[in-house]
């Protein structure tokens, strides 16, 4: 190792002089500044956490929740309203990601929230928003969740919402449409929603939203012979049952649903550490008679403050909510990045981080055990206190991060690898939270228009686990060979991989290539060559890579978008693993990172590069723009330094 910033070379690194416009020292200086900046962001306890930004529905629904519970204050309302106004697009709408098109449902919810803040409907920004809503079909064309919120305040009839019978919680796990057929985030949302839907409350909003309505066109039910037609009629039957549901069965279902919800509250007061089940659980329990000072509700409401970001602006103080938080994920990625940048395993920052990660290990059984009852516990979750939902992606990254520290980690890593092996799906891949959660028909249910509702295996998650298990010497085992075959089958015809949890094909390819090489595929393997060709074909003229989130719905956007620091880094990590880290395209990518770096060592990245639900819900991870460029620069510059040293020695 030639200096602190140069890790050991990888076996697949190609050797050769850099061909970029900048001298090597410029890239080394950029890496050093980025490393120091990241070190300065570590909490004294050992963790890192960047802000997790989403869209203004979080803030609008927070105000609506508080209005529903009778606890909305003028101060909170004005602070949230300032933030919501600041995010409005010139056409009057609100988008779900930076630079994205206006979204009807997001715009309706933002508009209603601003009406709560006493913004008059005739104000120019409000009139523009209402015009956008009407031009895109009005309230009737919005998603179920938006109409659900309006129904809570009497501005949409409950009878015109899809049925969600609480009796679903009574179905055994082997029956179709039981709650464990849904992904963890969906089941945690559906169960409390079913309580609210069954009780059909109506609270006062204080104003009308008639200005958002347009004449609804007559709709015809789908053909009975189609799957959607069958599900539509199933919903009609369920709605009919809802009108007559009384007596002991309904009371038993509501009681069981409430018990299910309460049992899954996390230590921080949240449900799943994410916003949708959190707000619906609070409303559901309150409707069932839980007072606001009940310990469950008190913890839930207090916990929301921990997810609240406040800051001063020239227009006054603002507040916004994070949909969830990512300290375990961020800390694992930060440790790997700093190690790639040359920090030794015994560095105090890595030791503190490793100790903190060990303390976050999950040693209780969660919902995953319904499908994997004999799998031993282990692993990590995404958040500070999300013990009920360990996930495989975080677990893989934490395993790799712990191995970069001087902390004794053997028992925890062994438990985690056993858990990962037990969570492998029948087809050889891995999903994020559950195993074999693949009943795709659920997505066609009328109340499931809010995003992905199942958790099938994905290329990016499978790749991270393959990389982690390969590092743990599982390369020649049957589970890893099956996973490699799964990844090869999942490769797109163009040579890329779809990115379930990151945007999009650049993310999937940036994960799959290093994993396959780590698992033993030679860089010359046809799958690796096709992936490299795809990356090279999609490099931007400025040397970077970017992919707009519209690629999830419009194939014309695949691999296209403004260059970002994180996406450029993902492409560079793949090129490096494939043996192209010293070539001209990689050098141009490195130069792009050098040119776009801020003086403090970070990078600006307003574009969202994280994915919650493909096509519906997106995330801007505050640390992606830092940790991934550090890893990419560290690996490429380390390999170049090692190559130069080898040349001198010979």
C-alpha positions as MATLAB code, in Angstrom:
seq = 'XXXXXXXXXXXXXXXXXXXXXXXXXXXXXXXXXXXXXXXXXXXXXXXXXXXXXXXXXXXXXXXXXXXXXXXXXXXXXXXXXXXXXXXXXXXXXXXXXXXXXXXXXXXXXXXXXXXXXXXXXXXXXXXXXXXXXXXXXXXXXXXXXXXXXXXXXXXXXXXXXXXXXXXXXXXXXXXXXXXXXXXXXXXXXXXXXXXXXXXXXXXXXXXXXXXXXXXXXXXXXXXXXXXXXXXXXXXXXXXXXXXXXXXXXXXXXXXXXXXXXXXXXXXXXXXXXXXXXXXXXXXXXXXXXXXXXXXXXXXXXXXXXXXXXXXXXXXXXXXXXXXXXXXXXXXXXXXXXXXXXXXXXXXXXXXXXXXXXXXXXXXXXXXXXXXXXXXXXXXXXXXXXXXXXXXXXXXXXXXXXXXXXXXXXXXXXXXXXXXXXXXXXXXXXXXXXXXXXXXXXXXXXXXXXXXXXXXXXXXXXXXXXXXXXXXXXXXXXXXXXXXXXXXXXXXXXXXXXXXXXXXXXXXXXXXXXXXXXXXXXXXXXXXXXXXXXXXXXXXXXXXXXXXXXXXXXXXXXXXXXXXXXXXXXXXXXXXXXXXXXXXXXXXXXXXXXXXXXXXXXXXXXXXXXXXXXXXXXXXXXXXXXXXXXXXXXXXXXXXXXXXXXXXXXX';
ca = [
       0.000    0.000    0.000;
       1.670    3.153   -1.196;
      -0.209    5.623    1.016;
      -3.236    5.946    3.248;
      -5.534    6.430    0.269;
      -4.484    3.338   -1.670;
      -6.114    0.008   -0.735;
      -4.830   -3.326   -1.875;
      -5.326   -3.865   -5.626;
      -8.113   -6.166   -6.760;
      -7.307   -9.199   -8.819;
      -9.427   -7.982  -11.724;
      -7.968   -4.477  -11.953;
      -6.409   -3.650  -15.292;
      -3.016   -1.972  -15.154;
      -2.073    1.033  -17.180;
      -1.516    4.769  -16.952;
      -4.505    7.034  -16.479;
      -5.545    8.831  -19.614;
      -7.817   11.532  -18.187;
      -7.360   15.274  -18.389;
      -6.363   15.617  -14.736;
      -3.042   14.507  -13.231;
      -3.283   11.630  -10.725;
      -2.691   14.016   -7.833;
      -5.973   15.820   -8.581;
      -7.970   12.622   -8.149;
      -6.008   11.732   -5.010;
      -6.752   15.171   -3.586;
     -10.438   14.755   -4.420;
     -10.494   11.403   -2.657;
      -8.717   12.816    0.388;
     -11.168   15.722    0.675;
     -14.147   13.398    0.298;
     -12.756   10.997    2.886;
     -12.181   13.781    5.396;
     -15.636   15.187    4.759;
     -17.231   11.799    5.415;
     -15.211   11.317    8.585;
     -16.483   14.661    9.822;
     -20.091   13.503    9.464;
     -19.777   10.520   11.804;
     -21.776   10.670   15.003;
     -19.863   10.203   18.251;
     -21.736    6.931   18.768;
     -20.205    5.565   15.574;
     -22.994    5.814   13.008;
     -23.618    7.869    9.892;
     -27.031    8.993    8.654;
     -27.822   11.162    5.686;
     -31.204   12.768    5.203;
     -33.634   10.589    3.304;
     -35.683   12.919    1.100;
     -38.864   11.864   -0.686;
     -41.793   14.128   -1.645;
     -44.268   16.478   -0.004;
     -46.974   13.851    0.562;
     -45.107   13.051    3.780;
     -45.662   16.596    5.003;
     -49.190   16.954    3.660;
     -50.293   13.700    5.276;
     -48.650   14.701    8.546;
     -50.862   17.794    8.659;
     -53.919   15.752    7.704;
     -53.107   13.212   10.424;
     -52.861   15.972   12.996;
     -56.114   17.501   11.756;
     -57.774   14.079   12.080;
     -56.486   13.587   15.635;
     -57.246   17.172   16.653;
     -53.645   18.059   17.471;
     -52.642   20.270   14.531;
     -51.024   23.525   15.624;
     -50.565   26.794   13.774;
     -46.788   26.658   14.201;
     -46.372   23.169   12.725;
     -48.785   24.005    9.940;
     -46.968   27.169    8.872;
     -43.562   25.451    8.967;
     -44.764   22.531    6.862;
     -46.612   24.831    4.480;
     -43.448   26.820    3.767;
     -41.689   23.616    2.779;
     -44.571   22.423    0.616;
     -44.789   25.761   -1.198;
     -41.042   25.731   -1.864;
     -41.364   22.459   -3.752;
     -44.136   23.519   -6.151;
     -43.325   23.337   -9.861;
     -43.874   26.288  -12.245;
     -46.995   24.637  -13.680;
     -48.601   24.535  -10.230;
     -48.021   20.844   -9.599;
     -45.797   18.852   -7.294;
     -43.587   15.981   -8.459;
     -42.459   12.789   -6.761;
     -38.787   13.426   -7.540;
     -36.500   16.317   -8.435;
     -36.975   17.345  -12.044;
     -39.815   14.896  -12.533;
     -43.221   15.560  -14.068;
     -46.130   16.794  -12.010;
     -48.005   14.082  -10.134;
     -51.782   14.304   -9.728;
     -52.124   12.668   -6.314;
     -49.138   14.473   -4.814;
     -50.547   17.763   -6.066;
     -53.988   17.103   -4.555;
     -52.537   16.263   -1.145;
     -50.194   19.271   -1.203;
     -53.086   21.544   -2.202;
     -55.306   20.315    0.634;
     -52.451   20.765    3.122;
     -51.972   24.360    1.990;
     -55.700   24.969    2.383;
     -55.217   23.846    5.996;
     -52.555   26.561    6.214;
     -55.190   29.098    5.065;
     -53.767   29.574    1.567;
     -56.824   30.922   -0.319;
     -57.924   28.982   -3.399;
     -57.813   32.167   -5.496;
     -54.109   32.724   -4.741;
     -52.079   32.287   -7.955;
     -50.122   29.258   -6.741;
     -53.309   27.571   -5.535;
     -55.282   28.362   -8.679;
     -52.447   26.911  -10.759;
     -52.445   23.744   -8.659;
     -56.223   23.348   -8.967;
     -56.019   23.858  -12.718;
     -53.371   21.129  -12.958;
     -55.572   18.765  -10.948;
     -58.637   19.385  -13.086;
     -56.633   19.038  -16.295;
     -55.448   15.601  -15.177;
     -58.820   14.150  -14.246;
     -59.515   15.670  -10.845;
     -59.930   13.856   -7.566;
     -61.626   10.881   -9.227;
     -58.428   10.082  -11.145;
     -56.173   10.129   -8.095;
     -54.752    7.093   -6.326;
     -56.642    5.177   -3.658;
     -54.537    6.611   -0.826;
     -55.386   10.194   -1.809;
     -59.105    9.456   -2.004;
     -58.785    7.606    1.299;
     -57.489   10.783    2.960;
     -60.335   12.787    1.447;
     -62.866   10.210    2.676;
     -61.579   10.733    6.223;
     -62.899   14.290    5.979;
     -66.093   13.643    4.048;
     -64.833   14.733    0.638;
     -64.994   11.306   -0.983;
     -67.610    8.619   -0.294;
     -66.330    5.584    1.575;
     -68.593    3.437   -0.591;
     -66.544    4.365   -3.647;
     -63.282    3.116   -2.183;
     -62.076   -0.467   -2.636;
     -62.847   -2.813    0.216;
     -60.134   -3.861    2.665;
     -61.896   -6.200    5.094;
     -60.128   -6.554    8.451;
     -61.050  -10.245    8.251;
     -57.945  -10.601    6.065;
     -55.934  -10.817    9.286;
     -57.837  -13.990   10.192;
     -56.788  -15.891    7.060;
     -54.128  -18.571    7.663;
     -50.789  -18.043    5.952;
     -51.442  -20.853    3.454;
     -54.571  -19.221    2.009;
     -54.405  -16.851   -0.986;
     -54.713  -13.151   -0.127;
     -53.585  -13.627    3.471;
     -51.617  -10.695    4.837;
     -48.281  -12.516    4.547;
     -48.765  -12.737    0.793;
     -48.122   -8.973    0.832;
     -44.681   -7.419    1.223;
     -43.836   -6.309    4.740;
     -44.408   -2.614    3.976;
     -47.746   -3.396    2.326;
     -49.082   -5.710    5.038;
     -48.168   -3.198    7.729;
     -50.157   -0.590    5.833;
     -53.116   -2.764    4.851;
     -53.931   -4.068    8.339;
     -54.476   -0.635    9.969;
     -56.110    0.637    6.781;
     -58.619   -2.187    7.051;
     -59.592   -0.978   10.520;
     -60.094    2.600    9.359;
     -61.985    1.463    6.257;
     -64.291   -0.694    8.378;
     -65.115    2.143   10.793;
     -65.527    4.809    8.078;
     -64.882    7.916   10.175;
     -65.608   11.438    8.939;
     -63.885   14.394   10.579;
     -64.148   18.105    9.796;
     -61.640   19.608    7.384;
     -63.084   23.111    7.579;
     -63.439   23.731    3.857;
     -64.542   22.161    0.593;
     -62.344   20.899   -2.235;
     -64.981   21.116   -4.955;
     -62.573   23.176   -7.054;
     -60.539   19.987   -7.572;
     -63.383   18.009   -9.088;
     -64.245   17.358  -12.697;
     -67.176   15.416  -14.128;
     -66.219   11.769  -13.788;
     -66.578    9.855  -17.057;
     -68.773    6.786  -16.970;
     -66.642    3.733  -16.310;
     -67.325    0.176  -17.348;
     -66.137   -2.740  -15.249;
     -63.443   -4.905  -16.864;
     -64.470   -8.075  -18.643;
     -65.339  -10.886  -16.293;
     -63.032  -13.293  -18.091;
     -59.958  -11.139  -17.385;
     -57.978  -11.285  -14.163;
     -58.750   -7.642  -13.428;
     -62.435   -8.388  -14.066;
     -62.424  -11.221  -11.569;
     -60.688   -9.077   -8.970;
     -63.087   -6.200   -9.626;
     -66.026   -8.473   -8.892;
     -64.260   -9.840   -5.848;
     -63.967   -6.256   -4.630;
     -67.682   -5.708   -5.270;
     -68.464   -8.773   -3.185;
     -66.188   -7.540   -0.415;
     -67.889   -4.135   -0.534;
     -71.234   -5.841   -0.209;
     -69.960   -7.742    2.805;
     -68.659   -4.486    4.307;
     -72.178   -3.050    4.270;
     -73.546   -5.905    6.371;
     -70.472   -6.857    8.423;
     -71.585   -6.853   12.021;
     -71.505   -9.109   15.013;
     -68.847  -11.327   16.559;
     -66.828  -12.077   13.409;
     -66.267   -8.402   12.631;
     -65.530   -7.562   16.265;
     -63.068  -10.453   16.450;
     -61.371   -9.330   13.239;
     -61.008   -5.753   14.486;
     -59.601   -6.971   17.797;
     -57.108   -9.295   16.093;
     -56.090   -6.562   13.652;
     -55.475   -4.151   16.530;
     -53.423   -6.758   18.386;
     -51.408   -7.407   15.226;
     -50.714   -3.680   14.835;
     -49.748   -3.085   18.466;
     -47.427   -6.099   18.483;
     -45.447   -4.579   15.614;
     -44.782   -1.150   17.037;
     -41.045   -0.510   17.164;
     -39.091    0.848   20.106;
     -38.993    4.321   18.535;
     -42.786    4.411   18.299;
     -42.922    3.747   14.571;
     -44.336    0.894   12.571;
     -41.726   -0.576   10.273;
     -39.796    2.657   10.565;
     -41.745    3.998    7.580;
     -44.437    6.629    7.226;
     -47.467    4.869    5.651;
     -48.142    2.184    8.289;
     -47.174    4.650   11.002;
     -49.872    7.215   10.285;
     -52.578    4.649    9.528;
     -51.778    2.687   12.684;
     -52.158    5.822   14.804;
     -55.542    6.592   13.270;
     -56.752    2.998   13.461;
     -55.928    2.564   17.134;
     -57.383    5.956   18.001;
     -60.627    5.002   16.263;
     -60.743    1.815   18.326;
     -60.703    3.858   21.521;
     -57.011    4.308   22.292;
     -56.701    7.812   23.796;
     -53.909   10.104   22.665;
     -52.158    9.674   26.011;
     -52.145    5.880   25.705;
     -48.511    4.662   25.745;
     -48.789    3.244   22.220;
     -50.143    6.440   20.689;
     -47.953    8.678   22.805;
     -44.845    6.791   21.646;
     -46.047    6.907   18.051;
     -46.644   10.649   18.026;
     -43.432   11.426   19.897;
     -41.469    9.243   17.504;
     -42.522   11.370   14.550;
     -40.403   14.205   15.923;
     -37.306   12.048   15.491;
     -38.092   11.820   11.773;
     -38.619   15.575   11.437;
     -36.034   17.841    9.823;
     -36.179   21.525   10.739;
     -34.163   24.380    9.299;
     -34.218   28.144    8.955;
     -34.758   29.694    5.531;
     -35.024   33.318    4.360;
     -38.806   32.838    4.362;
     -38.872   31.473    7.904;
     -38.505   28.100    9.625;
     -39.548   24.983    7.726;
     -40.166   21.402    8.768;
     -40.253   18.277    6.635;
     -40.567   14.604    7.430;
     -38.349   11.762    6.389;
     -40.386    8.804    5.164;
     -37.838    6.576    6.884;
     -34.223    6.705    8.055;
     -31.187    4.731    6.987;
     -28.434    4.739    9.660;
     -27.479    1.047    9.403;
     -27.336    1.183    5.621;
     -25.459    4.487    5.615;
     -22.980    3.311    8.238;
     -22.174    0.089    6.414;
     -21.633    1.950    3.129;
     -19.509    4.576    4.894;
     -17.255    1.924    6.445;
     -16.753    0.225    3.083;
     -16.037    3.573    1.424;
     -13.486    4.640    4.018;
     -11.802    1.263    3.811;
     -11.679    1.596    0.023;
     -10.079    4.994    0.586;
      -7.275    3.340    2.522;
      -8.281    3.683    6.169;
      -6.864    0.743    8.141;
      -9.229   -1.585    9.983;
      -8.010   -0.268   13.320;
      -8.803    3.370   12.551;
     -10.920    4.760   15.427;
     -13.760    5.752   13.088;
     -14.055    2.213   11.718;
     -13.793    0.637   15.147;
     -16.553    2.876   16.514;
     -18.716    2.116   13.489;
     -18.102   -1.615   13.770;
     -18.994   -1.640   17.455;
     -22.172    0.312   16.787;
     -23.180   -2.056   13.981;
     -22.656   -5.069   16.240;
     -24.975   -3.509   18.808;
     -27.630   -3.147   16.100;
     -27.709   -6.865   15.283;
     -31.244   -8.263   15.342;
     -31.738  -11.344   17.463;
     -35.539  -11.633   17.441;
     -37.839  -13.301   14.946;
     -39.885  -11.165   12.595;
     -42.578  -11.725   10.006;
     -39.995  -13.373    7.747;
     -40.272  -16.438   10.006;
     -43.803  -17.118    8.735;
     -42.265  -18.436    5.498;
     -38.957  -19.496    7.031;
     -39.870  -20.887   10.481;
     -36.692  -22.947   10.852;
     -34.215  -20.264    9.806;
     -32.124  -19.038   12.754;
     -32.253  -15.355   13.638;
     -29.582  -12.906   12.616;
     -28.930   -9.925   10.408;
     -29.585   -6.205   10.437;
     -32.345   -3.777    9.520;
     -32.284   -0.386    7.854;
     -33.027    1.864   10.798;
     -32.163    2.569   14.418;
     -35.036    0.602   15.934;
     -36.579   -1.512   13.188;
     -36.034   -4.860   14.914;
     -39.176   -6.438   13.494;
     -37.972   -6.303    9.916;
     -34.417   -7.384    9.300;
     -33.553   -7.140    5.624;
     -31.142   -9.070    3.492;
     -29.654   -6.084    1.643;
     -28.527   -4.316    4.805;
     -27.289   -7.589    6.235;
     -25.063   -8.234    3.230;
     -23.546   -4.755    3.352;
     -23.009   -4.931    7.112;
     -21.194   -8.258    6.778;
     -18.825   -6.709    4.243;
     -18.401   -3.590    6.370;
     -17.640   -5.471    9.589;
     -14.863   -7.367    7.841;
     -13.225   -3.973    7.163;
     -12.959   -3.188   10.887;
     -10.719   -4.453   13.678;
     -13.741   -5.340   15.823;
     -14.231   -9.063   16.659;
     -17.234   -9.944   14.499;
     -17.157  -13.701   13.944;
     -20.262  -14.822   15.892;
     -22.452  -12.062   14.461;
     -21.258  -12.616   10.892;
     -21.830  -16.354   11.205;
     -25.389  -15.783   12.419;
     -26.004  -13.314    9.621;
     -24.712  -15.605    6.878;
     -26.857  -18.457    8.174;
     -29.877  -16.168    8.138;
     -29.117  -15.030    4.595;
     -28.778  -18.607    3.388;
     -32.107  -19.429    4.992;
     -33.775  -16.486    3.257;
     -32.798  -17.535   -0.269;
     -35.852  -17.890   -2.491;
     -36.732  -21.086   -4.328;
     -35.523  -19.658   -7.650;
     -32.050  -18.861   -6.261;
     -32.413  -15.110   -5.812;
     -33.014  -12.972   -2.755;
     -35.725  -10.463   -1.941;
     -35.279   -7.666    0.570;
     -37.472   -8.701    3.518;
     -39.242  -11.987    2.830;
     -38.700  -15.248    1.010;
     -40.889  -16.349   -1.925;
     -43.152  -13.325   -1.605;
     -44.137  -13.470   -5.263;
     -47.939  -13.635   -5.625;
     -48.104  -11.054   -8.417;
     -51.902  -11.078   -8.644;
     -52.001   -8.926   -5.500;
     -50.846   -5.939   -7.510;
     -54.092   -6.057   -9.487;
     -56.332   -5.764   -6.432;
     -58.285   -2.493   -6.624;
     -56.841   -1.134   -3.359;
     -53.241   -1.855   -4.384;
     -52.466    1.126   -6.606;
     -49.957    2.688   -4.190;
     -46.812    1.001   -5.500;
     -45.177   -2.400   -5.299;
     -47.035   -4.688   -2.900;
     -44.917   -7.840   -3.147;
     -41.228   -8.468   -2.503;
     -39.821  -10.728   -5.226;
     -36.092  -11.372   -5.709;
     -34.196   -8.521   -7.332;
     -30.871   -8.271   -9.109;
     -29.371   -5.580   -6.867;
     -30.227   -7.347   -3.599;
     -29.125  -10.728   -4.935;
     -25.878   -9.198   -6.177;
     -25.025   -7.646   -2.816;
     -25.628  -10.966   -1.074;
     -23.557  -12.857   -3.645;
     -20.710  -10.400   -3.070;
     -20.955  -10.783    0.704;
     -21.130  -14.581    0.626;
     -18.249  -14.770   -1.835;
     -16.153  -12.759    0.614;
     -17.132  -15.299    3.289;
     -15.742  -18.159    1.148;
     -19.087  -19.547   -0.008;
     -18.053  -19.377   -3.663;
     -18.150  -23.127   -4.288;
     -21.411  -23.761   -2.450;
     -24.723  -24.685   -4.020;
     -26.569  -21.562   -2.739;
     -24.033  -19.231   -4.308;
     -23.947  -21.119   -7.605;
     -27.745  -20.958   -7.764;
     -27.594  -17.222   -7.078;
     -25.031  -16.665   -9.841;
     -27.268  -18.522  -12.278;
     -30.187  -16.363  -11.117;
     -28.210  -13.195  -11.842;
     -27.184  -14.429  -15.271;
     -30.817  -15.210  -16.097;
     -31.888  -11.792  -14.823;
     -29.558   -9.881  -17.143;
     -31.518   -7.751  -19.595;
     -31.135   -8.364  -23.342;
     -29.190   -5.098  -23.641;
     -26.594   -6.294  -21.092;
     -27.774   -4.303  -18.068;
     -29.584   -5.321  -14.891;
     -32.799   -3.746  -13.569;
     -32.328   -1.811  -10.317;
     -35.170   -2.455   -7.876;
     -33.906   -0.283   -5.016;
     -31.777    2.232   -6.939;
     -32.020    4.181  -10.169;
     -32.088    2.035  -12.209;
     -30.159   -0.029  -14.745;
     -26.971    1.835  -13.782;
     -27.566    0.768  -10.181;
     -28.437   -2.817  -11.037;
     -25.421   -3.162  -13.328;
     -23.142   -1.448  -10.830;
     -24.147   -4.080   -8.276;
     -24.227   -7.175  -10.488;
     -20.844   -6.890  -12.179;
     -18.701   -6.672   -8.995;
     -20.748   -9.497   -7.461;
     -20.316  -11.850  -10.407;
     -16.587  -11.160  -10.568;
     -16.298  -11.738   -6.808;
     -18.145  -15.039   -7.279;
     -15.560  -16.201   -9.781;
     -16.749  -15.114  -13.232;
     -13.773  -13.914  -15.269;
     -13.930  -10.349  -16.579;
     -14.013  -11.803  -20.072;
     -17.236  -13.716  -19.451;
     -19.881  -12.797  -22.067;
     -22.254  -11.442  -19.414;
     -19.558   -9.125  -18.053;
     -18.533   -8.000  -21.528;
     -22.132   -7.164  -22.438;
     -22.549   -5.213  -19.210;
     -19.399   -3.205  -19.890;
     -20.563   -2.494  -23.439;
     -23.879   -1.227  -22.079;
     -22.145    1.078  -19.606;
     -19.798    2.464  -22.226;
     -22.700    3.073  -24.602;
     -24.513    5.101  -21.938;
     -21.660    7.297  -20.708;
     -22.542   10.979  -20.971;
     -20.396   13.423  -22.965;
     -19.240   14.997  -19.674;
     -17.732   11.650  -18.636;
     -20.353   10.789  -16.037;
     -23.390    8.551  -15.898;
     -26.990    9.310  -15.010;
     -30.380    7.686  -15.336;
     -33.661    9.510  -14.922;
     -36.277    7.863  -12.727;
     -38.706    7.971  -15.627;
     -36.829    4.907  -16.886;
     -39.060    2.809  -14.632;
     -42.063    3.656  -16.793;
     -40.571    4.770  -20.096;
     -37.872    2.529  -21.640;
     -36.626    5.502  -23.659;
     -35.075    6.833  -20.433;
     -33.117    3.660  -19.597;
     -29.506    4.664  -19.043;
     -30.276    8.309  -19.844;
     -30.167   11.289  -17.532;
     -27.999   14.075  -16.167;
     -24.751   12.839  -14.664;
     -24.809   12.376  -10.903;
     -22.013   11.568   -8.486;
     -23.622    8.369   -7.204;
     -24.554    6.949  -10.605;
     -21.152    7.808  -12.024;
     -19.603    5.953   -9.100;
     -21.803    2.869   -9.670;
     -20.664    2.676  -13.269;
     -17.014    3.125  -12.237;
     -17.293    0.353   -9.644;
     -18.548   -2.003  -12.339;
     -15.847   -0.988  -14.821;
     -13.179   -1.442  -12.180;
     -14.430   -4.901  -11.243;
     -14.540   -5.864  -14.916;
     -10.902   -4.873  -15.400;
     -11.562   -1.543  -17.109;
     -10.667    0.782  -14.266;
      -7.585    2.170  -16.014;
      -9.179    2.699  -19.402;
     -10.148    5.979  -21.014;
     -13.894    5.789  -20.150;
     -13.159    5.181  -16.462;
     -10.607    7.996  -16.466;
     -13.216   10.336  -17.909;
     -15.598    9.225  -15.169;
     -12.964    9.946  -12.519;
     -12.363   13.372  -14.079;
     -16.096   14.044  -13.916;
     -16.066   13.356  -10.171;
     -13.019   15.598   -9.708;
     -14.539   18.445  -11.725;
     -17.915   18.360   -9.961;
     -16.636   18.053   -6.377;
     -17.460   20.828   -3.939;
     -14.648   22.565   -2.015;
     -15.716   20.797    1.189;
     -15.161   17.387   -0.404;
     -18.793   16.504   -1.085;
     -20.908   16.545   -4.211;
     -24.219   18.205   -5.002;
     -26.882   15.756   -6.084;
     -30.428   17.114   -6.224;
     -31.479   14.258   -8.483;
     -33.030   11.262   -6.767;
     -31.116    8.025   -7.272;
     -32.902    5.785   -4.756;
     -36.094    3.852   -5.308;
     -38.852    2.953   -2.890;
     -41.504    1.691   -5.300;
     -40.492    1.608   -8.988;
     -42.669    4.051  -10.856;
     -44.328    5.467   -7.753;
     -42.043    6.456   -4.868;
     -38.452    7.647   -5.001;
     -35.715    8.578   -2.556;
     -32.774   10.937   -2.444;
     -30.248    9.395   -0.034;
     -28.144   12.172    1.433;
     -24.944   10.115    1.632;
     -25.076    8.300   -1.710;
     -23.354   11.273   -3.363;
     -20.415   10.808   -0.986;
     -19.930    7.146   -0.063;
     -20.114    5.712   -3.571;
     -17.703    8.219   -5.167;
     -15.240    7.518   -2.349;
     -15.449    3.768   -3.007;
     -15.059    4.223   -6.749;
     -12.129    6.615   -6.472;
     -10.499    4.533   -3.758;
     -10.624    1.288   -5.711;
      -9.560    2.751   -9.042;
      -6.757    4.924   -7.660;
      -5.577    2.139   -5.383;
      -5.319   -0.253   -8.311;
      -3.463    2.317  -10.386;
      -1.014    3.005   -7.569;
      -0.422   -0.696   -7.077;
       0.167   -1.112  -10.798;
       2.652    1.732  -10.891;
       4.465    0.318   -7.870;
       4.640   -3.102   -9.509;
       6.074   -1.536  -12.671;
       8.797    0.238  -10.693;
       9.653   -2.913   -8.762;
       9.976   -4.995  -11.909;
];
